[in-house]
Amino acid sequence: MARNWMDYKTDAWVQWCPACGNFGILTALQRALAELDLPNEKVTIVSGIGCSSRMPYYVKTSNVHTLHGRPIPVAQGIKLANPDQVVIVASGDGDLLGIGAGHFVAVGRRNIDIKVLLHDNAVYGLTKGQAAPTLPLYVKTKALGQPNIQSAVNPLMLAFASGYTFIARAYAYHIDQLKEMIKAAIKHKGTSLIDILQPCPTYNDIMTKEWYEKRIYYLDKEDPSWDPNIEKPEDVKKIPKIVEKMLEWDARIPLGIFYRNTMIEPFDVRIEKIMPGYLQNPPARRVVGVNGRALTNPFDAFKDRLVPT
C-alpha cells in the first residue's frame, strides 16, 4: 500500500516560530518521501545545529542530529557504509556555509549521492539573528547594530564550482514546487543541492515574504525551452547561460533546477572500480560479530603496530 505523508510524521511538538519557512520545508519533504514510497528505515536525515536542524525530530525516518557544521561528513559516512540508503542533509546557511563550508565544498568533489537541503534565511535564527553567510552586503536586519559588511556567499555558484551535479533553488512557501524538486534531487545519482529561500519572520525583517514574492520567478515558466541537463559532451554549451542565471539576484530571483549533470560518476561507482565487490558487500552488510562478540580482536590484528608502554 502506498504511503501517506502522515506516515513520516512524528509525535514531537514542532518548535519553530509561527510562519517560519521551515514548516513548508518539512511538509514538502514528508510529501516527497511519501510520493516516492520510500520505506521509513531506508531514509536518513542528518542535521547540524540551528532552527532548521530540528528537522530529524519531526520526520519518522532513521535520523542523526550532529554537531555544528558537521552534518555533511556524517552523511557521507552513512552513505559510504550503506549505499542503498537515501541520505538527506537538512541544515541552515550558517551551519553549512559558515563553520561547515569546507565540508560543503569537499563533498562536491566526491559526488557522493547525498541530498543537501539548505535552509536559507540569511540569519542565524537560533542565536538571535546575527548575519549569516547568505545575507547581502550592507543589509541591516533588526538584530544587527550596523549593516552587514561582508559579501554574501552564493550557494549555487559555490556548489557548481565544487562539483555538485544537481543544483536547484526553491522557495519554502511554495510547497508543491519544493516537493517536486526534492523528488528530483533524490532520484538524481550524485551530490545534490537545493537552496531553499525561506523568510525568517522573527529576525529577518528585510527579506520578508513580500520581499521574496516581488522578485521570484521560475526558470521553466519564463522560458519553456529552459534545459538544465548535461547528458553528453556537447551540452556544455549550456553552461554560460546556467551560470548567468545562478548569478542573477536582487531585482529578480530565479527558482527551479539550474543544473543536472548525469555524465559524472557518483562516488560509489568510483570506489567499486578500485575495490571490486564494494557495492555487493558494503560495510553495513558485513558481519562484524557473533552473539555480541567481535570477530576480530584489534589487539591481535594490530599487535605489530602497538607502542610498548
PDB file of C-alpha atoms in Angstrom:
ATOM      1  CA  MET A   1       0.000   0.000   0.000  1.00  0.00           C
ATOM      2  CA  ALA A   2       1.340   3.437  -0.934  1.00  0.00           C
ATOM      3  CA  ARG A   3       2.488   5.576   1.946  1.00  0.00           C
ATOM      4  CA  ASN A   4       0.816   8.771   3.111  1.00  0.00           C
ATOM      5  CA  TRP A   5       2.805  11.828   4.191  1.00  0.00           C
ATOM      6  CA  MET A   6       1.455  11.278   7.711  1.00  0.00           C
ATOM      7  CA  ASP A   7       3.480   8.056   7.798  1.00  0.00           C
ATOM      8  CA  TYR A   8       6.564  10.279   8.047  1.00  0.00           C
ATOM      9  CA  LYS A   9       5.206  12.469  10.844  1.00  0.00           C
ATOM     10  CA  THR A  10       6.441  12.024  14.406  1.00  0.00           C
ATOM     11  CA  ASP A  11       4.611  12.949  17.595  1.00  0.00           C
ATOM     12  CA  ALA A  12       7.194  15.599  18.528  1.00  0.00           C
ATOM     13  CA  TRP A  13       5.975  19.150  19.102  1.00  0.00           C
ATOM     14  CA  VAL A  14       7.274  21.325  16.255  1.00  0.00           C
ATOM     15  CA  GLN A  15       9.304  24.115  17.869  1.00  0.00           C
ATOM     16  CA  TRP A  16       9.508  26.856  15.255  1.00  0.00           C
ATOM     17  CA  CYS A  17       8.192  30.399  15.255  1.00  0.00           C
ATOM     18  CA  PRO A  18       4.798  30.994  13.599  1.00  0.00           C
ATOM     19  CA  ALA A  19       5.146  31.471   9.809  1.00  0.00           C
ATOM     20  CA  CYS A  20       8.718  30.102   9.768  1.00  0.00           C
ATOM     21  CA  GLY A  21       9.683  28.789   6.345  1.00  0.00           C
ATOM     22  CA  ASN A  22      10.799  25.531   7.972  1.00  0.00           C
ATOM     23  CA  PHE A  23       7.154  24.426   8.176  1.00  0.00           C
ATOM     24  CA  GLY A  24       6.910  24.468   4.394  1.00  0.00           C
ATOM     25  CA  ILE A  25      10.192  22.597   4.008  1.00  0.00           C
ATOM     26  CA  LEU A  26       9.085  19.940   6.492  1.00  0.00           C
ATOM     27  CA  THR A  27       5.757  19.409   4.738  1.00  0.00           C
ATOM     28  CA  ALA A  28       7.361  19.278   1.294  1.00  0.00           C
ATOM     29  CA  LEU A  29       9.928  16.721   2.480  1.00  0.00           C
ATOM     30  CA  GLN A  30       7.313  14.459   4.082  1.00  0.00           C
ATOM     31  CA  ARG A  31       5.158  14.583   0.952  1.00  0.00           C
ATOM     32  CA  ALA A  32       8.134  13.899  -1.324  1.00  0.00           C
ATOM     33  CA  LEU A  33       9.106  10.806   0.665  1.00  0.00           C
ATOM     34  CA  ALA A  34       5.507   9.559   0.562  1.00  0.00           C
ATOM     35  CA  GLU A  35       5.120  10.070  -3.178  1.00  0.00           C
ATOM     36  CA  LEU A  36       8.399   8.211  -3.774  1.00  0.00           C
ATOM     37  CA  ASP A  37       7.038   5.464  -1.478  1.00  0.00           C
ATOM     38  CA  LEU A  38      10.318   5.202   0.396  1.00  0.00           C
ATOM     39  CA  PRO A  39      10.450   2.873   3.429  1.00  0.00           C
ATOM     40  CA  ASN A  40      10.983   4.890   6.615  1.00  0.00           C
ATOM     41  CA  GLU A  41      14.014   2.877   7.646  1.00  0.00           C
ATOM     42  CA  LYS A  42      15.668   3.389   4.236  1.00  0.00           C
ATOM     43  CA  VAL A  43      15.874   7.184   4.655  1.00  0.00           C
ATOM     44  CA  THR A  44      18.306   9.034   6.915  1.00  0.00           C
ATOM     45  CA  ILE A  45      18.100  12.761   7.631  1.00  0.00           C
ATOM     46  CA  VAL A  46      21.233  14.369   9.065  1.00  0.00           C
ATOM     47  CA  SER A  47      21.327  17.871  10.555  1.00  0.00           C
ATOM     48  CA  GLY A  48      23.775  20.175  12.303  1.00  0.00           C
ATOM     49  CA  ILE A  49      22.827  22.990  14.693  1.00  0.00           C
ATOM     50  CA  GLY A  50      20.218  25.690  14.173  1.00  0.00           C
ATOM     51  CA  CYS A  51      16.463  26.123  13.830  1.00  0.00           C
ATOM     52  CA  SER A  52      16.466  24.042  10.647  1.00  0.00           C
ATOM     53  CA  SER A  53      18.440  21.297  12.338  1.00  0.00           C
ATOM     54  CA  ARG A  54      15.451  20.190  14.384  1.00  0.00           C
ATOM     55  CA  MET A  55      14.178  18.516  11.210  1.00  0.00           C
ATOM     56  CA  PRO A  56      15.293  14.995  12.302  1.00  0.00           C
ATOM     57  CA  TYR A  57      12.891  15.161  15.270  1.00  0.00           C
ATOM     58  CA  TYR A  58       9.881  15.719  13.025  1.00  0.00           C
ATOM     59  CA  VAL A  59      10.359  13.177  10.220  1.00  0.00           C
ATOM     60  CA  LYS A  60       9.840   9.497  11.041  1.00  0.00           C
ATOM     61  CA  THR A  61      12.944   8.088   9.387  1.00  0.00           C
ATOM     62  CA  SER A  62      16.398   6.953  10.582  1.00  0.00           C
ATOM     63  CA  ASN A  63      17.940  10.272  11.599  1.00  0.00           C
ATOM     64  CA  VAL A  64      21.037  11.812  13.174  1.00  0.00           C
ATOM     65  CA  HIS A  65      21.360  15.230  14.862  1.00  0.00           C
ATOM     66  CA  THR A  66      25.062  16.090  14.721  1.00  0.00           C
ATOM     67  CA  LEU A  67      27.466  18.883  15.665  1.00  0.00           C
ATOM     68  CA  HIS A  68      27.552  22.447  14.321  1.00  0.00           C
ATOM     69  CA  GLY A  69      28.795  22.409  10.737  1.00  0.00           C
ATOM     70  CA  ARG A  70      29.279  18.634  10.619  1.00  0.00           C
ATOM     71  CA  PRO A  71      26.161  17.086   9.038  1.00  0.00           C
ATOM     72  CA  ILE A  72      27.789  16.566   5.632  1.00  0.00           C
ATOM     73  CA  PRO A  73      30.730  14.387   6.803  1.00  0.00           C
ATOM     74  CA  VAL A  74      28.371  12.296   8.952  1.00  0.00           C
ATOM     75  CA  ALA A  75      26.014  11.920   5.990  1.00  0.00           C
ATOM     76  CA  GLN A  76      28.922  10.837   3.803  1.00  0.00           C
ATOM     77  CA  GLY A  77      29.909   8.162   6.313  1.00  0.00           C
ATOM     78  CA  ILE A  78      26.360   6.809   6.404  1.00  0.00           C
ATOM     79  CA  LYS A  79      26.125   6.709   2.611  1.00  0.00           C
ATOM     80  CA  LEU A  80      29.523   5.036   2.202  1.00  0.00           C
ATOM     81  CA  ALA A  81      28.636   2.392   4.779  1.00  0.00           C
ATOM     82  CA  ASN A  82      25.231   1.731   3.194  1.00  0.00           C
ATOM     83  CA  PRO A  83      24.987   2.862  -0.463  1.00  0.00           C
ATOM     84  CA  ASP A  84      21.321   1.808  -0.642  1.00  0.00           C
ATOM     85  CA  GLN A  85      20.286   4.356   1.985  1.00  0.00           C
ATOM     86  CA  VAL A  86      18.669   7.651   0.898  1.00  0.00           C
ATOM     87  CA  VAL A  87      20.716  10.221   2.831  1.00  0.00           C
ATOM     88  CA  ILE A  88      19.473  13.799   3.190  1.00  0.00           C
ATOM     89  CA  VAL A  89      21.234  16.715   4.892  1.00  0.00           C
ATOM     90  CA  ALA A  90      18.810  19.322   6.232  1.00  0.00           C
ATOM     91  CA  SER A  91      20.562  22.317   7.763  1.00  0.00           C
ATOM     92  CA  GLY A  92      20.919  26.087   7.588  1.00  0.00           C
ATOM     93  CA  ASP A  93      23.014  28.542   5.638  1.00  0.00           C
ATOM     94  CA  GLY A  94      25.031  29.366   8.740  1.00  0.00           C
ATOM     95  CA  ASP A  95      25.694  25.720   9.572  1.00  0.00           C
ATOM     96  CA  LEU A  96      26.575  24.610   6.034  1.00  0.00           C
ATOM     97  CA  LEU A  97      28.220  27.738   4.595  1.00  0.00           C
ATOM     98  CA  GLY A  98      29.874  29.122   7.730  1.00  0.00           C
ATOM     99  CA  ILE A  99      31.590  26.627  10.004  1.00  0.00           C
ATOM    100  CA  GLY A 100      30.657  23.785   7.641  1.00  0.00           C
ATOM    101  CA  ALA A 101      31.836  25.402   4.384  1.00  0.00           C
ATOM    102  CA  GLY A 102      34.870  23.143   3.988  1.00  0.00           C
ATOM    103  CA  HIS A 103      32.675  20.044   4.090  1.00  0.00           C
ATOM    104  CA  PHE A 104      30.178  21.675   1.717  1.00  0.00           C
ATOM    105  CA  VAL A 105      32.967  22.051  -0.849  1.00  0.00           C
ATOM    106  CA  ALA A 106      34.623  18.661  -0.305  1.00  0.00           C
ATOM    107  CA  VAL A 107      31.501  16.578  -0.875  1.00  0.00           C
ATOM    108  CA  GLY A 108      31.077  18.077  -4.343  1.00  0.00           C
ATOM    109  CA  ARG A 109      34.499  16.806  -5.390  1.00  0.00           C
ATOM    110  CA  ARG A 110      33.444  13.290  -4.494  1.00  0.00           C
ATOM    111  CA  ASN A 111      29.945  13.415  -5.984  1.00  0.00           C
ATOM    112  CA  ILE A 112      28.640  11.236  -3.159  1.00  0.00           C
ATOM    113  CA  ASP A 113      24.938  10.544  -3.612  1.00  0.00           C
ATOM    114  CA  ILE A 114      23.607  12.698  -0.770  1.00  0.00           C
ATOM    115  CA  LYS A 115      20.948  15.402  -0.921  1.00  0.00           C
ATOM    116  CA  VAL A 116      21.651  18.777   0.737  1.00  0.00           C
ATOM    117  CA  LEU A 117      18.574  20.827   1.666  1.00  0.00           C
ATOM    118  CA  LEU A 118      19.983  24.256   2.521  1.00  0.00           C
ATOM    119  CA  HIS A 119      17.524  26.228   4.670  1.00  0.00           C
ATOM    120  CA  ASP A 120      18.469  29.749   3.578  1.00  0.00           C
ATOM    121  CA  ASN A 121      17.058  32.632   5.640  1.00  0.00           C
ATOM    122  CA  ALA A 122      20.269  34.754   5.695  1.00  0.00           C
ATOM    123  CA  VAL A 123      20.379  34.964   9.514  1.00  0.00           C
ATOM    124  CA  TYR A 124      21.346  32.802  12.484  1.00  0.00           C
ATOM    125  CA  GLY A 125      17.817  32.412  13.796  1.00  0.00           C
ATOM    126  CA  LEU A 126      18.601  30.135  16.742  1.00  0.00           C
ATOM    127  CA  THR A 127      21.166  32.540  18.230  1.00  0.00           C
ATOM    128  CA  LYS A 128      19.120  35.706  17.801  1.00  0.00           C
ATOM    129  CA  GLY A 129      19.562  36.987  14.286  1.00  0.00           C
ATOM    130  CA  GLN A 130      23.236  37.546  13.529  1.00  0.00           C
ATOM    131  CA  ALA A 131      24.233  37.919   9.858  1.00  0.00           C
ATOM    132  CA  ALA A 132      24.616  34.525   8.169  1.00  0.00           C
ATOM    133  CA  PRO A 133      26.824  33.870   5.100  1.00  0.00           C
ATOM    134  CA  THR A 134      23.976  34.493   2.619  1.00  0.00           C
ATOM    135  CA  LEU A 135      22.957  37.941   3.965  1.00  0.00           C
ATOM    136  CA  PRO A 136      23.718  40.529   1.257  1.00  0.00           C
ATOM    137  CA  LEU A 137      26.328  43.226   1.784  1.00  0.00           C
ATOM    138  CA  TYR A 138      25.159  46.362   3.646  1.00  0.00           C
ATOM    139  CA  VAL A 139      21.794  44.868   4.604  1.00  0.00           C
ATOM    140  CA  LYS A 140      20.808  45.699   8.187  1.00  0.00           C
ATOM    141  CA  THR A 141      18.290  43.350   9.744  1.00  0.00           C
ATOM    142  CA  LYS A 142      16.607  44.114  13.068  1.00  0.00           C
ATOM    143  CA  ALA A 143      19.142  42.310  15.295  1.00  0.00           C
ATOM    144  CA  LEU A 144      22.227  43.942  13.748  1.00  0.00           C
ATOM    145  CA  GLY A 145      23.709  47.076  15.298  1.00  0.00           C
ATOM    146  CA  GLN A 146      25.258  48.034  11.959  1.00  0.00           C
ATOM    147  CA  PRO A 147      24.742  46.918   8.336  1.00  0.00           C
ATOM    148  CA  ASN A 148      26.382  43.663   7.313  1.00  0.00           C
ATOM    149  CA  ILE A 149      29.886  44.419   5.977  1.00  0.00           C
ATOM    150  CA  GLN A 150      30.626  41.016   4.431  1.00  0.00           C
ATOM    151  CA  SER A 151      29.704  39.949   0.916  1.00  0.00           C
ATOM    152  CA  ALA A 152      27.171  37.146   0.599  1.00  0.00           C
ATOM    153  CA  VAL A 153      28.072  33.604  -0.394  1.00  0.00           C
ATOM    154  CA  ASN A 154      26.231  32.382  -3.484  1.00  0.00           C
ATOM    155  CA  PRO A 155      25.332  28.758  -2.635  1.00  0.00           C
ATOM    156  CA  LEU A 156      24.576  27.861  -6.246  1.00  0.00           C
ATOM    157  CA  MET A 157      27.912  29.081  -7.577  1.00  0.00           C
ATOM    158  CA  LEU A 158      29.852  27.526  -4.698  1.00  0.00           C
ATOM    159  CA  ALA A 159      28.144  24.183  -5.336  1.00  0.00           C
ATOM    160  CA  PHE A 160      28.787  24.455  -9.078  1.00  0.00           C
ATOM    161  CA  ALA A 161      32.478  25.254  -8.589  1.00  0.00           C
ATOM    162  CA  SER A 162      32.795  22.388  -6.085  1.00  0.00           C
ATOM    163  CA  GLY A 163      31.382  19.742  -8.418  1.00  0.00           C
ATOM    164  CA  TYR A 164      27.768  19.225  -7.319  1.00  0.00           C
ATOM    165  CA  THR A 165      25.885  17.539 -10.142  1.00  0.00           C
ATOM    166  CA  PHE A 166      22.355  18.669  -9.217  1.00  0.00           C
ATOM    167  CA  ILE A 167      21.752  22.303  -8.250  1.00  0.00           C
ATOM    168  CA  ALA A 168      18.350  23.895  -7.661  1.00  0.00           C
ATOM    169  CA  ARG A 169      16.724  26.768  -5.797  1.00  0.00           C
ATOM    170  CA  ALA A 170      13.264  26.695  -4.224  1.00  0.00           C
ATOM    171  CA  TYR A 171      11.012  28.864  -2.060  1.00  0.00           C
ATOM    172  CA  ALA A 172       9.822  27.489   1.273  1.00  0.00           C
ATOM    173  CA  TYR A 173       6.245  28.749   0.946  1.00  0.00           C
ATOM    174  CA  HIS A 174       5.776  27.063  -2.467  1.00  0.00           C
ATOM    175  CA  ILE A 175       5.352  23.577  -1.056  1.00  0.00           C
ATOM    176  CA  ASP A 176       4.266  21.763  -4.215  1.00  0.00           C
ATOM    177  CA  GLN A 177       7.178  23.067  -6.282  1.00  0.00           C
ATOM    178  CA  LEU A 178       9.658  22.335  -3.482  1.00  0.00           C
ATOM    179  CA  LYS A 179       8.260  18.809  -3.117  1.00  0.00           C
ATOM    180  CA  GLU A 180       8.891  18.132  -6.804  1.00  0.00           C
ATOM    181  CA  MET A 181      12.454  19.466  -6.557  1.00  0.00           C
ATOM    182  CA  ILE A 182      13.166  17.208  -3.579  1.00  0.00           C
ATOM    183  CA  LYS A 183      11.861  14.211  -5.528  1.00  0.00           C
ATOM    184  CA  ALA A 184      14.071  15.133  -8.489  1.00  0.00           C
ATOM    185  CA  ALA A 185      17.113  15.508  -6.225  1.00  0.00           C
ATOM    186  CA  ILE A 186      16.508  12.110  -4.599  1.00  0.00           C
ATOM    187  CA  LYS A 187      16.201  10.450  -7.999  1.00  0.00           C
ATOM    188  CA  HIS A 188      19.476  12.013  -9.181  1.00  0.00           C
ATOM    189  CA  LYS A 189      22.633   9.934  -8.660  1.00  0.00           C
ATOM    190  CA  GLY A 190      25.176  12.351  -7.229  1.00  0.00           C
ATOM    191  CA  THR A 191      25.662  15.229  -4.810  1.00  0.00           C
ATOM    192  CA  SER A 192      22.565  17.436  -4.905  1.00  0.00           C
ATOM    193  CA  LEU A 193      21.844  20.898  -3.531  1.00  0.00           C
ATOM    194  CA  ILE A 194      18.501  22.627  -3.132  1.00  0.00           C
ATOM    195  CA  ASP A 195      18.985  26.181  -1.876  1.00  0.00           C
ATOM    196  CA  ILE A 196      15.638  26.853  -0.177  1.00  0.00           C
ATOM    197  CA  LEU A 197      14.860  30.538   0.325  1.00  0.00           C
ATOM    198  CA  GLN A 198      12.839  30.941   3.495  1.00  0.00           C
ATOM    199  CA  PRO A 199      11.588  34.060   5.246  1.00  0.00           C
ATOM    200  CA  CYS A 200      12.523  34.359   8.927  1.00  0.00           C
ATOM    201  CA  PRO A 201       9.589  36.365  10.337  1.00  0.00           C
ATOM    202  CA  THR A 202      11.324  36.800  13.695  1.00  0.00           C
ATOM    203  CA  TYR A 203      14.774  38.161  12.786  1.00  0.00           C
ATOM    204  CA  ASN A 204      14.980  38.969   9.069  1.00  0.00           C
ATOM    205  CA  ASP A 205      12.686  41.962   8.621  1.00  0.00           C
ATOM    206  CA  ILE A 206      14.179  42.842   5.219  1.00  0.00           C
ATOM    207  CA  MET A 207      13.955  39.621   3.153  1.00  0.00           C
ATOM    208  CA  THR A 208      10.312  39.007   4.031  1.00  0.00           C
ATOM    209  CA  LYS A 209       7.555  37.054   2.297  1.00  0.00           C
ATOM    210  CA  GLU A 210       6.569  40.214   0.439  1.00  0.00           C
ATOM    211  CA  TRP A 211      10.208  40.950  -0.497  1.00  0.00           C
ATOM    212  CA  TYR A 212      10.704  37.485  -1.987  1.00  0.00           C
ATOM    213  CA  GLU A 213       7.384  37.271  -3.778  1.00  0.00           C
ATOM    214  CA  LYS A 214       8.009  40.526  -5.649  1.00  0.00           C
ATOM    215  CA  ARG A 215      11.196  39.021  -7.069  1.00  0.00           C
ATOM    216  CA  ILE A 216      10.989  35.251  -7.511  1.00  0.00           C
ATOM    217  CA  TYR A 217      10.125  33.551 -10.781  1.00  0.00           C
ATOM    218  CA  TYR A 218      10.509  30.025 -12.208  1.00  0.00           C
ATOM    219  CA  LEU A 219      13.062  29.400 -14.936  1.00  0.00           C
ATOM    220  CA  ASP A 220      10.942  26.914 -16.877  1.00  0.00           C
ATOM    221  CA  LYS A 221       7.789  29.048 -16.712  1.00  0.00           C
ATOM    222  CA  GLU A 222       9.500  32.172 -18.020  1.00  0.00           C
ATOM    223  CA  ASP A 223      11.427  30.213 -20.642  1.00  0.00           C
ATOM    224  CA  PRO A 224       9.712  26.976 -21.745  1.00  0.00           C
ATOM    225  CA  SER A 225      12.903  25.984 -23.565  1.00  0.00           C
ATOM    226  CA  TRP A 226      14.943  26.062 -20.343  1.00  0.00           C
ATOM    227  CA  ASP A 227      17.019  22.881 -20.161  1.00  0.00           C
ATOM    228  CA  PRO A 228      19.444  22.343 -17.233  1.00  0.00           C
ATOM    229  CA  ASN A 229      20.503  18.834 -18.273  1.00  0.00           C
ATOM    230  CA  ILE A 230      24.094  17.980 -19.142  1.00  0.00           C
ATOM    231  CA  GLU A 231      23.884  14.486 -20.642  1.00  0.00           C
ATOM    232  CA  LYS A 232      26.538  14.499 -23.388  1.00  0.00           C
ATOM    233  CA  PRO A 233      29.758  16.457 -24.058  1.00  0.00           C
ATOM    234  CA  GLU A 234      28.154  18.962 -26.428  1.00  0.00           C
ATOM    235  CA  ASP A 235      25.690  20.006 -23.703  1.00  0.00           C
ATOM    236  CA  VAL A 236      28.441  22.042 -22.025  1.00  0.00           C
ATOM    237  CA  LYS A 237      27.451  24.883 -24.348  1.00  0.00           C
ATOM    238  CA  LYS A 238      24.506  25.426 -21.966  1.00  0.00           C
ATOM    239  CA  ILE A 239      26.809  26.277 -19.057  1.00  0.00           C
ATOM    240  CA  PRO A 240      27.296  30.029 -19.740  1.00  0.00           C
ATOM    241  CA  LYS A 241      23.522  30.565 -19.585  1.00  0.00           C
ATOM    242  CA  ILE A 242      23.262  28.358 -16.489  1.00  0.00           C
ATOM    243  CA  VAL A 243      25.949  30.402 -14.722  1.00  0.00           C
ATOM    244  CA  GLU A 244      24.289  33.644 -15.798  1.00  0.00           C
ATOM    245  CA  LYS A 245      21.073  32.537 -14.099  1.00  0.00           C
ATOM    246  CA  MET A 246      22.937  31.355 -10.984  1.00  0.00           C
ATOM    247  CA  LEU A 247      24.366  34.872 -10.640  1.00  0.00           C
ATOM    248  CA  GLU A 248      21.022  36.639 -11.061  1.00  0.00           C
ATOM    249  CA  TRP A 249      19.833  38.178  -7.786  1.00  0.00           C
ATOM    250  CA  ASP A 250      18.142  41.195  -6.185  1.00  0.00           C
ATOM    251  CA  ALA A 251      15.630  42.689  -8.621  1.00  0.00           C
ATOM    252  CA  ARG A 252      14.734  39.222  -9.919  1.00  0.00           C
ATOM    253  CA  ILE A 253      15.477  35.848  -8.309  1.00  0.00           C
ATOM    254  CA  PRO A 254      15.149  32.680 -10.411  1.00  0.00           C
ATOM    255  CA  LEU A 255      13.866  29.408  -8.970  1.00  0.00           C
ATOM    256  CA  GLY A 256      13.963  25.888 -10.352  1.00  0.00           C
ATOM    257  CA  ILE A 257      16.570  23.330 -11.410  1.00  0.00           C
ATOM    258  CA  PHE A 258      19.636  25.170 -12.704  1.00  0.00           C
ATOM    259  CA  TYR A 259      21.985  22.262 -13.393  1.00  0.00           C
ATOM    260  CA  ARG A 260      21.715  18.483 -13.610  1.00  0.00           C
ATOM    261  CA  ASN A 261      24.811  16.644 -14.860  1.00  0.00           C
ATOM    262  CA  THR A 262      24.442  12.903 -15.408  1.00  0.00           C
ATOM    263  CA  MET A 263      27.842  12.474 -17.055  1.00  0.00           C
ATOM    264  CA  ILE A 264      29.907  12.453 -13.835  1.00  0.00           C
ATOM    265  CA  GLU A 265      30.271   9.160 -11.954  1.00  0.00           C
ATOM    266  CA  PRO A 266      28.953   9.058  -8.382  1.00  0.00           C
ATOM    267  CA  PHE A 267      31.447   8.145  -5.682  1.00  0.00           C
ATOM    268  CA  ASP A 268      30.215   4.594  -5.109  1.00  0.00           C
ATOM    269  CA  VAL A 269      30.955   3.752  -8.751  1.00  0.00           C
ATOM    270  CA  ARG A 270      34.465   5.150  -8.328  1.00  0.00           C
ATOM    271  CA  ILE A 271      35.010   3.031  -5.217  1.00  0.00           C
ATOM    272  CA  GLU A 272      33.753  -0.090  -6.982  1.00  0.00           C
ATOM    273  CA  LYS A 273      36.440   0.404  -9.635  1.00  0.00           C
ATOM    274  CA  ILE A 274      39.259   0.223  -7.096  1.00  0.00           C
ATOM    275  CA  MET A 275      37.509  -2.088  -4.599  1.00  0.00           C
ATOM    276  CA  PRO A 276      35.549  -4.634  -6.673  1.00  0.00           C
ATOM    277  CA  GLY A 277      32.643  -6.077  -4.677  1.00  0.00           C
ATOM    278  CA  TYR A 278      32.080  -2.923  -2.597  1.00  0.00           C
ATOM    279  CA  LEU A 279      28.542  -2.366  -3.898  1.00  0.00           C
ATOM    280  CA  GLN A 280      27.544  -6.003  -3.319  1.00  0.00           C
ATOM    281  CA  ASN A 281      29.088  -6.139   0.145  1.00  0.00           C
ATOM    282  CA  PRO A 282      29.345  -2.638   1.649  1.00  0.00           C
ATOM    283  CA  PRO A 283      30.389  -2.150   5.299  1.00  0.00           C
ATOM    284  CA  ALA A 284      26.791  -2.052   6.593  1.00  0.00           C
ATOM    285  CA  ARG A 285      26.214  -5.634   5.398  1.00  0.00           C
ATOM    286  CA  ARG A 286      29.410  -7.153   6.701  1.00  0.00           C
ATOM    287  CA  VAL A 287      29.343  -9.414   9.723  1.00  0.00           C
ATOM    288  CA  VAL A 288      31.490  -7.886  12.477  1.00  0.00           C
ATOM    289  CA  GLY A 289      30.467 -10.076  15.390  1.00  0.00           C
ATOM    290  CA  VAL A 290      28.626 -13.188  16.539  1.00  0.00           C
ATOM    291  CA  ASN A 291      26.478 -13.343  19.703  1.00  0.00           C
ATOM    292  CA  GLY A 292      27.735  -9.936  20.750  1.00  0.00           C
ATOM    293  CA  ARG A 293      31.421 -10.821  20.383  1.00  0.00           C
ATOM    294  CA  ALA A 294      33.639  -9.176  17.748  1.00  0.00           C
ATOM    295  CA  LEU A 295      35.093 -11.471  15.106  1.00  0.00           C
ATOM    296  CA  THR A 296      38.423  -9.662  15.286  1.00  0.00           C
ATOM    297  CA  ASN A 297      40.489  -8.775  18.315  1.00  0.00           C
ATOM    298  CA  PRO A 298      42.091  -5.413  17.453  1.00  0.00           C
ATOM    299  CA  PHE A 299      44.979  -6.071  19.833  1.00  0.00           C
ATOM    300  CA  ASP A 300      45.846  -9.214  17.855  1.00  0.00           C
ATOM    301  CA  ALA A 301      45.203  -7.715  14.437  1.00  0.00           C
ATOM    302  CA  PHE A 302      47.414  -4.701  15.082  1.00  0.00           C
ATOM    303  CA  LYS A 303      49.869  -6.107  17.626  1.00  0.00           C
ATOM    304  CA  ASP A 304      52.826  -5.292  15.362  1.00  0.00           C
ATOM    305  CA  ARG A 305      51.795  -1.611  15.453  1.00  0.00           C
ATOM    306  CA  LEU A 306      51.277  -1.215  19.208  1.00  0.00           C
ATOM    307  CA  VAL A 307      53.625   1.108  21.037  1.00  0.00           C
ATOM    308  CA  PRO A 308      55.032  -0.574  24.170  1.00  0.00           C
ATOM    309  CA  THR A 309      54.236   1.141  27.470  1.00  0.00           C
TER     310      THR A 309
END
